[in-house]
GROMACS .gro file of C-alpha atoms in nm:
model
  376
    1UNK     CA    1   9.250  16.373   8.331
    2UNK     CA    2   9.009  16.093   8.411
    3UNK     CA    3   8.707  15.979   8.220
    4UNK     CA    4   8.475  16.109   8.492
    5UNK     CA    5   8.571  16.469   8.409
    6UNK     CA    6   8.362  16.464   8.094
    7UNK     CA    7   7.985  16.417   8.058
    8UNK     CA    8   7.901  16.076   7.926
    9UNK     CA    9   7.867  16.029   7.549
   10UNK     CA   10   7.998  16.379   7.467
   11UNK     CA   11   8.272  16.445   7.216
   12UNK     CA   12   8.524  16.515   7.490
   13UNK     CA   13   8.437  16.190   7.665
   14UNK     CA   14   8.472  15.999   7.342
   15UNK     CA   15   8.818  16.152   7.278
   16UNK     CA   16   8.933  16.064   7.630
   17UNK     CA   17   8.883  15.697   7.550
   18UNK     CA   18   9.182  15.716   7.316
   19UNK     CA   19   9.422  15.895   7.550
   20UNK     CA   20   9.751  15.713   7.602
   21UNK     CA   21   9.867  15.635   7.954
   22UNK     CA   22  10.220  15.526   8.044
   23UNK     CA   23  10.419  15.435   8.354
   24UNK     CA   24  10.672  15.683   8.480
   25UNK     CA   25  11.026  15.546   8.451
   26UNK     CA   26  11.273  15.632   8.727
   27UNK     CA   27  11.641  15.547   8.690
   28UNK     CA   28  11.817  15.484   9.021
   29UNK     CA   29  12.192  15.503   8.973
   30UNK     CA   30  12.278  15.251   9.243
   31UNK     CA   31  12.526  14.975   9.160
   32UNK     CA   32  12.413  14.756   9.451
   33UNK     CA   33  12.045  14.784   9.367
   34UNK     CA   34  12.114  14.720   8.996
   35UNK     CA   35  12.330  14.419   9.082
   36UNK     CA   36  12.054  14.280   9.305
   37UNK     CA   37  11.787  14.336   9.037
   38UNK     CA   38  11.979  14.166   8.756
   39UNK     CA   39  12.088  13.881   8.982
   40UNK     CA   40  11.722  13.803   9.056
   41UNK     CA   41  11.647  13.834   8.682
   42UNK     CA   42  11.931  13.595   8.598
   43UNK     CA   43  11.813  13.340   8.854
   44UNK     CA   44  11.461  13.350   8.707
   45UNK     CA   45  11.602  13.306   8.355
   46UNK     CA   46  11.810  13.009   8.473
   47UNK     CA   47  11.500  12.854   8.628
   48UNK     CA   48  11.300  12.903   8.306
   49UNK     CA   49  11.564  12.773   8.064
   50UNK     CA   50  11.771  12.522   8.262
   51UNK     CA   51  11.503  12.370   8.482
   52UNK     CA   52  11.160  12.429   8.331
   53UNK     CA   53  11.251  12.389   7.963
   54UNK     CA   54  11.561  12.166   7.956
   55UNK     CA   55  11.551  11.953   8.272
   56UNK     CA   56  11.172  11.916   8.296
   57UNK     CA   57  11.143  11.899   7.915
   58UNK     CA   58  10.898  12.183   7.895
   59UNK     CA   59  10.914  12.161   7.517
   60UNK     CA   60  10.730  11.826   7.514
   61UNK     CA   61  10.367  11.722   7.535
   62UNK     CA   62  10.288  11.393   7.707
   63UNK     CA   63  10.065  11.089   7.678
   64UNK     CA   64   9.993  10.818   7.935
   65UNK     CA   65  10.068  10.454   7.866
   66UNK     CA   66   9.799  10.197   7.781
   67UNK     CA   67   9.852   9.829   7.708
   68UNK     CA   68   9.822   9.467   7.815
   69UNK     CA   69  10.029   9.213   8.007
   70UNK     CA   70  10.074   8.842   7.929
   71UNK     CA   71  10.239   8.593   8.164
   72UNK     CA   72  10.367   8.238   8.125
   73UNK     CA   73  10.510   8.014   8.396
   74UNK     CA   74  10.755   7.729   8.357
   75UNK     CA   75  10.901   7.491   8.613
   76UNK     CA   76  10.823   7.199   8.841
   77UNK     CA   77  10.820   7.145   9.214
   78UNK     CA   78  10.819   6.845   9.448
   79UNK     CA   79  10.592   6.784   9.746
   80UNK     CA   80  10.774   6.545   9.978
   81UNK     CA   81  10.640   6.336  10.269
   82UNK     CA   82  10.754   6.498  10.594
   83UNK     CA   83  10.938   6.754  10.377
   84UNK     CA   84  11.212   6.501  10.287
   85UNK     CA   85  11.258   6.333   9.951
   86UNK     CA   86  11.537   6.072   9.961
   87UNK     CA   87  11.514   6.065   9.583
   88UNK     CA   88  11.312   6.235   9.314
   89UNK     CA   89  11.088   5.934   9.256
   90UNK     CA   90  10.937   5.960   9.607
   91UNK     CA   91  10.808   6.315   9.566
   92UNK     CA   92  10.476   6.430   9.421
   93UNK     CA   93  10.541   6.646   9.118
   94UNK     CA   94  10.352   6.969   9.067
   95UNK     CA   95  10.420   7.122   8.727
   96UNK     CA   96  10.338   7.474   8.607
   97UNK     CA   97   9.981   7.375   8.515
   98UNK     CA   98   9.919   7.247   8.869
   99UNK     CA   99  10.091   7.542   9.035
  100UNK     CA  100   9.920   7.823   8.840
  101UNK     CA  101   9.552   7.835   8.936
  102UNK     CA  102   9.350   7.983   8.779
  103UNK     CA  103   9.540   7.934   8.458
  104UNK     CA  104   9.462   8.286   8.330
  105UNK     CA  105   9.412   8.612   8.520
  106UNK     CA  106   9.401   8.968   8.393
  107UNK     CA  107   9.732   9.136   8.482
  108UNK     CA  108   9.798   8.893   8.766
  109UNK     CA  109   9.927   8.545   8.836
  110UNK     CA  110   9.883   8.300   9.126
  111UNK     CA  111  10.151   8.048   9.226
  112UNK     CA  112  10.053   7.773   9.471
  113UNK     CA  113  10.293   7.735   9.765
  114UNK     CA  114  10.083   7.523  10.004
  115UNK     CA  115   9.764   7.324   9.965
  116UNK     CA  116   9.507   7.096  10.124
  117UNK     CA  117   9.306   6.844   9.921
  118UNK     CA  118   8.982   6.697  10.054
  119UNK     CA  119   8.928   6.409   9.813
  120UNK     CA  120   8.615   6.239   9.690
  121UNK     CA  121   8.355   6.454   9.856
  122UNK     CA  122   7.991   6.369   9.788
  123UNK     CA  123   7.666   6.524   9.899
  124UNK     CA  124   7.528   6.370  10.218
  125UNK     CA  125   7.511   6.379  10.598
  126UNK     CA  126   7.833   6.399  10.797
  127UNK     CA  127   8.006   6.564  11.092
  128UNK     CA  128   8.123   6.923  11.070
  129UNK     CA  129   8.483   7.018  11.141
  130UNK     CA  130   8.478   7.390  11.222
  131UNK     CA  131   8.527   7.512  11.580
  132UNK     CA  132   8.189   7.689  11.562
  133UNK     CA  133   8.023   7.347  11.510
  134UNK     CA  134   8.169   7.187  11.824
  135UNK     CA  135   7.896   7.049  12.052
  136UNK     CA  136   7.880   7.137  12.421
  137UNK     CA  137   7.712   6.892  12.656
  138UNK     CA  138   7.591   6.704  12.349
  139UNK     CA  139   7.404   7.015  12.230
  140UNK     CA  140   7.468   7.156  11.886
  141UNK     CA  141   7.514   7.537  11.903
  142UNK     CA  142   7.363   7.580  11.556
  143UNK     CA  143   6.989   7.523  11.522
  144UNK     CA  144   6.846   7.292  11.258
  145UNK     CA  145   6.814   7.449  10.914
  146UNK     CA  146   7.072   7.723  10.971
  147UNK     CA  147   7.391   7.761  10.771
  148UNK     CA  148   7.712   7.645  10.932
  149UNK     CA  149   8.073   7.644  10.815
  150UNK     CA  150   8.046   7.292  10.668
  151UNK     CA  151   7.689   7.292  10.534
  152UNK     CA  152   7.333   7.319  10.668
  153UNK     CA  153   7.304   7.216  11.033
  154UNK     CA  154   7.074   6.933  11.141
  155UNK     CA  155   7.075   7.059  11.501
  156UNK     CA  156   7.214   6.723  11.618
  157UNK     CA  157   7.554   6.611  11.745
  158UNK     CA  158   7.772   6.326  11.624
  159UNK     CA  159   7.842   6.072  11.898
  160UNK     CA  160   8.174   5.991  11.731
  161UNK     CA  161   8.333   6.332  11.665
  162UNK     CA  162   8.140   6.558  11.904
  163UNK     CA  163   8.059   6.805  11.624
  164UNK     CA  164   7.726   6.904  11.473
  165UNK     CA  165   7.586   6.694  11.192
  166UNK     CA  166   7.542   6.881  10.866
  167UNK     CA  167   7.389   6.827  10.526
  168UNK     CA  168   7.664   6.916  10.278
  169UNK     CA  169   7.969   6.788  10.093
  170UNK     CA  170   8.117   6.499  10.289
  171UNK     CA  171   8.366   6.441  10.435
  172UNK     CA  172   8.388   6.805  10.545
  173UNK     CA  173   8.713   6.990  10.495
  174UNK     CA  174   8.949   7.012  10.793
  175UNK     CA  175   9.196   7.293  10.729
  176UNK     CA  176   9.342   7.328  11.078
  177UNK     CA  177   9.678   7.191  10.959
  178UNK     CA  178   9.809   7.252  10.608
  179UNK     CA  179  10.172   7.152  10.549
  180UNK     CA  180  10.202   7.050  10.183
  181UNK     CA  181  10.453   7.325  10.114
  182UNK     CA  182  10.636   7.342   9.780
  183UNK     CA  183  10.969   7.434   9.934
  184UNK     CA  184  11.178   7.443   9.618
  185UNK     CA  185  10.938   7.674   9.431
  186UNK     CA  186  11.163   7.986   9.425
  187UNK     CA  187  11.451   7.789   9.274
  188UNK     CA  188  11.254   7.609   9.004
  189UNK     CA  189  10.992   7.857   8.879
  190UNK     CA  190  11.053   8.116   8.609
  191UNK     CA  191  10.796   8.369   8.484
  192UNK     CA  192  10.782   8.524   8.138
  193UNK     CA  193  10.616   8.869   8.152
  194UNK     CA  194  10.537   9.033   7.820
  195UNK     CA  195  10.406   9.389   7.814
  196UNK     CA  196  10.266   9.540   7.493
  197UNK     CA  197  10.194   9.911   7.518
  198UNK     CA  198  10.079  10.202   7.305
  199UNK     CA  199  10.087  10.579   7.330
  200UNK     CA  200   9.768  10.663   7.144
  201UNK     CA  201   9.838  11.034   7.107
  202UNK     CA  202  10.165  10.970   6.922
  203UNK     CA  203  10.060  10.647   6.746
  204UNK     CA  204  10.362  10.463   6.889
  205UNK     CA  205  10.368  10.099   7.007
  206UNK     CA  206  10.635   9.918   7.208
  207UNK     CA  207  10.699   9.581   7.369
  208UNK     CA  208  10.949   9.459   7.626
  209UNK     CA  209  10.999   9.141   7.423
  210UNK     CA  210  11.166   9.285   7.112
  211UNK     CA  211  11.524   9.189   7.201
  212UNK     CA  212  11.594   8.816   7.156
  213UNK     CA  213  11.899   8.846   7.381
  214UNK     CA  214  11.713   9.009   7.667
  215UNK     CA  215  11.385   8.830   7.723
  216UNK     CA  216  11.163   8.951   8.011
  217UNK     CA  217  11.203   8.627   8.210
  218UNK     CA  218  11.219   8.649   8.588
  219UNK     CA  219  11.287   8.378   8.845
  220UNK     CA  220  11.054   8.368   9.141
  221UNK     CA  221  11.361   8.392   9.363
  222UNK     CA  222  11.467   8.727   9.210
  223UNK     CA  223  11.114   8.867   9.237
  224UNK     CA  224  11.098   8.776   9.607
  225UNK     CA  225  11.440   8.931   9.672
  226UNK     CA  226  11.349   9.256   9.497
  227UNK     CA  227  11.021   9.265   9.692
  228UNK     CA  228  11.206   9.224  10.025
  229UNK     CA  229  10.996   8.914  10.089
  230UNK     CA  230  11.127   8.593  10.242
  231UNK     CA  231  10.969   8.283  10.090
  232UNK     CA  232  10.956   8.065  10.402
  233UNK     CA  233  10.867   8.342  10.647
  234UNK     CA  234  10.627   8.556  10.443
  235UNK     CA  235  10.477   8.340  10.170
  236UNK     CA  236  10.522   7.963  10.194
  237UNK     CA  237  10.259   7.862  10.451
  238UNK     CA  238   9.985   8.124  10.427
  239UNK     CA  239  10.062   8.295  10.096
  240UNK     CA  240  10.138   8.659  10.016
  241UNK     CA  241  10.062   8.933   9.765
  242UNK     CA  242  10.334   9.099   9.557
  243UNK     CA  243  10.303   9.404   9.334
  244UNK     CA  244  10.499   9.441   9.012
  245UNK     CA  245  10.506   9.781   8.839
  246UNK     CA  246  10.622   9.792   8.477
  247UNK     CA  247  10.715  10.156   8.430
  248UNK     CA  248  10.771  10.318   8.090
  249UNK     CA  249  10.932  10.664   8.071
  250UNK     CA  250  10.989  10.732   7.702
  251UNK     CA  251  11.137  11.020   7.504
  252UNK     CA  252  11.006  11.001   7.148
  253UNK     CA  253  11.226  11.275   7.002
  254UNK     CA  254  11.478  11.163   6.738
  255UNK     CA  255  11.694  10.858   6.804
  256UNK     CA  256  11.593  10.842   7.170
  257UNK     CA  257  11.279  10.653   7.070
  258UNK     CA  258  11.494  10.337   7.045
  259UNK     CA  259  11.571  10.354   7.417
  260UNK     CA  260  11.205  10.325   7.519
  261UNK     CA  261  11.239  10.029   7.757
  262UNK     CA  262  11.064   9.964   8.088
  263UNK     CA  263  11.195   9.938   8.440
  264UNK     CA  264  11.054   9.692   8.694
  265UNK     CA  265  10.967   9.764   9.055
  266UNK     CA  266  10.860   9.495   9.304
  267UNK     CA  267  10.706   9.527   9.649
  268UNK     CA  268  10.522   9.320   9.908
  269UNK     CA  269  10.159   9.404   9.991
  270UNK     CA  270  10.097   9.166  10.281
  271UNK     CA  271   9.845   9.267  10.542
  272UNK     CA  272   9.935   9.255  10.912
  273UNK     CA  273   9.580   9.168  11.017
  274UNK     CA  274   9.563   8.876  11.257
  275UNK     CA  275   9.223   8.761  11.124
  276UNK     CA  276   9.320   8.735  10.758
  277UNK     CA  277   9.682   8.696  10.655
  278UNK     CA  278   9.842   8.594  10.331
  279UNK     CA  279   9.635   8.484  10.034
  280UNK     CA  280   9.427   8.171   9.979
  281UNK     CA  281   9.116   8.050   9.801
  282UNK     CA  282   8.935   7.727   9.712
  283UNK     CA  283   8.843   7.554   9.390
  284UNK     CA  284   8.699   7.212   9.309
  285UNK     CA  285   8.736   6.945   9.039
  286UNK     CA  286   8.416   6.754   8.972
  287UNK     CA  287   8.374   6.401   8.835
  288UNK     CA  288   8.131   6.107   8.842
  289UNK     CA  289   8.170   5.739   8.932
  290UNK     CA  290   7.888   5.490   8.891
  291UNK     CA  291   7.634   5.770   8.847
  292UNK     CA  292   7.748   5.937   9.169
  293UNK     CA  293   7.877   6.296   9.168
  294UNK     CA  294   8.204   6.362   9.347
  295UNK     CA  295   8.451   6.644   9.380
  296UNK     CA  296   8.804   6.698   9.504
  297UNK     CA  297   8.817   7.023   9.703
  298UNK     CA  298   9.142   7.220   9.691
  299UNK     CA  299   9.229   7.491   9.938
  300UNK     CA  300   9.541   7.659   9.806
  301UNK     CA  301   9.773   7.915   9.957
  302UNK     CA  302  10.018   8.095   9.740
  303UNK     CA  303  10.187   8.400   9.594
  304UNK     CA  304   9.960   8.632   9.399
  305UNK     CA  305  10.162   8.867   9.180
  306UNK     CA  306   9.965   9.171   9.064
  307UNK     CA  307  10.112   9.348   8.760
  308UNK     CA  308  10.040   9.706   8.658
  309UNK     CA  309  10.153   9.939   8.380
  310UNK     CA  310  10.259  10.297   8.447
  311UNK     CA  311  10.451  10.571   8.272
  312UNK     CA  312  10.429  10.831   7.999
  313UNK     CA  313  10.591  10.939   7.674
  314UNK     CA  314  10.698  11.287   7.570
  315UNK     CA  315  10.744  11.440   7.226
  316UNK     CA  316  10.834  11.789   7.103
  317UNK     CA  317  10.531  12.017   7.071
  318UNK     CA  318  10.565  12.379   6.962
  319UNK     CA  319  10.247  12.493   7.136
  320UNK     CA  320  10.365  12.345   7.466
  321UNK     CA  321  10.704  12.514   7.428
  322UNK     CA  322  10.547  12.855   7.363
  323UNK     CA  323  10.307  12.811   7.654
  324UNK     CA  324  10.585  12.723   7.899
  325UNK     CA  325  10.810  13.003   7.770
  326UNK     CA  326  10.526  13.253   7.808
  327UNK     CA  327  10.458  13.133   8.162
  328UNK     CA  328  10.827  13.162   8.243
  329UNK     CA  329  10.869  13.508   8.094
  330UNK     CA  330  10.577  13.626   8.307
  331UNK     CA  331  10.789  13.534   8.609
  332UNK     CA  332  11.042  13.801   8.511
  333UNK     CA  333  10.808  14.061   8.659
  334UNK     CA  334  10.904  13.916   8.997
  335UNK     CA  335  11.246  14.078   8.960
  336UNK     CA  336  11.086  14.425   8.939
  337UNK     CA  337  10.847  14.342   9.221
  338UNK     CA  338  11.121  14.221   9.455
  339UNK     CA  339  11.338  14.526   9.374
  340UNK     CA  340  11.045  14.764   9.438
  341UNK     CA  341  10.973  14.599   9.772
  342UNK     CA  342  11.339  14.638   9.862
  343UNK     CA  343  11.360  15.012   9.792
  344UNK     CA  344  11.016  15.101   9.931
  345UNK     CA  345  11.016  14.895  10.251
  346UNK     CA  346  11.361  14.759  10.339
  347UNK     CA  347  11.655  14.989  10.254
  348UNK     CA  348  11.759  15.267  10.496
  349UNK     CA  349  11.670  15.541  10.244
  350UNK     CA  350  11.328  15.396  10.172
  351UNK     CA  351  11.145  15.729  10.228
  352UNK     CA  352  11.369  15.905   9.978
  353UNK     CA  353  11.306  15.640   9.712
  354UNK     CA  354  10.934  15.632   9.789
  355UNK     CA  355  10.901  16.009   9.733
  356UNK     CA  356  11.050  15.977   9.384
  357UNK     CA  357  10.871  15.658   9.293
  358UNK     CA  358  10.522  15.748   9.415
  359UNK     CA  359  10.395  16.094   9.321
  360UNK     CA  360  10.071  16.211   9.480
  361UNK     CA  361   9.861  16.470   9.292
  362UNK     CA  362   9.635  16.680   9.514
  363UNK     CA  363   9.307  16.832   9.393
  364UNK     CA  364   9.464  17.181   9.420
  365UNK     CA  365   9.750  17.083   9.189
  366UNK     CA  366   9.507  16.930   8.947
  367UNK     CA  367   9.291  17.247   8.939
  368UNK     CA  368   9.599  17.465   8.874
  369UNK     CA  369   9.694  17.235   8.591
  370UNK     CA  370   9.342  17.266   8.452
  371UNK     CA  371   9.373  17.647   8.457
  372UNK     CA  372   9.698  17.634   8.265
  373UNK     CA  373   9.544  17.393   8.017
  374UNK     CA  374   9.246  17.623   7.957
  375UNK     CA  375   9.482  17.902   7.848
  376UNK     CA  376   9.629  17.688   7.571
   0.00000   0.00000   0.00000
């Protein structure tokens, strides 16, 4: 009997709230159907235990890595006239301090591979050097007072160079040809990369520099090889950008905490754009002579290595285990669902099974049952 059979808030209605309802259980004595049902159940149990709990470590809670990266560079390189140094004394030495500019970056490092120095620039009037400042028919294409590539245009042309005159730092930089390549850089440069990390949730700290016999020191040559980058083709003349990922995947249960060490992945991030390739920037060194201000302007190309931290740590957590077990056990209902679909819709005797599984009660049958009940 349903709740609608009794007037609301009557004693009978109140009693009906406490009636017990149960599902009718039908036993089908079919070996094939039983074998199918328990096979599906077994597969679900294997998925829950073997994959979800054991393989995917469903008994652990996780925390993401946080930390910092410190880098140090050692080595020297020679810049040789016409790329040939008959002996070491004829080359210009660039040491690690010269090569690494700026000296400190957050989670990154820049290594100079090619450079152009415009020495002893001073403020004044001189000829521009950019193609946009080239005069045509002795007419400067940039009006007086407007910005140009080399300074502020005077709107006049130089009779000597054929370029616009500008008010700026003179002599103007001419970067059409830059060939001061540090060819031996991959062979001579080594990089120390120290990563200090913490998993805040578990109050655990680690470093990749704990083992004195296995320092995190990488040669530039090995980094380029693991990045699939060729020094002369991809990086030497115009520079390039490399990505280094320090990945920590740690299991903090028991003795496995001692094996929490990172892996290193390297890749090349060069753009294929024809308007801006590689990596370069400018910086200046200022000085004074006889009360005059001067600067040496450096345009440097090089390898910029960007370093990032990634990874997570897992540790046993009872709540996580119970949650994943409960979610898995709920999947066991799929075995009943699949078996029901099979017998109701797919097997040859589906009508026979449906008649026994689904019982329809007509209003006439219900009224007869009510009459019998009233006699009790």
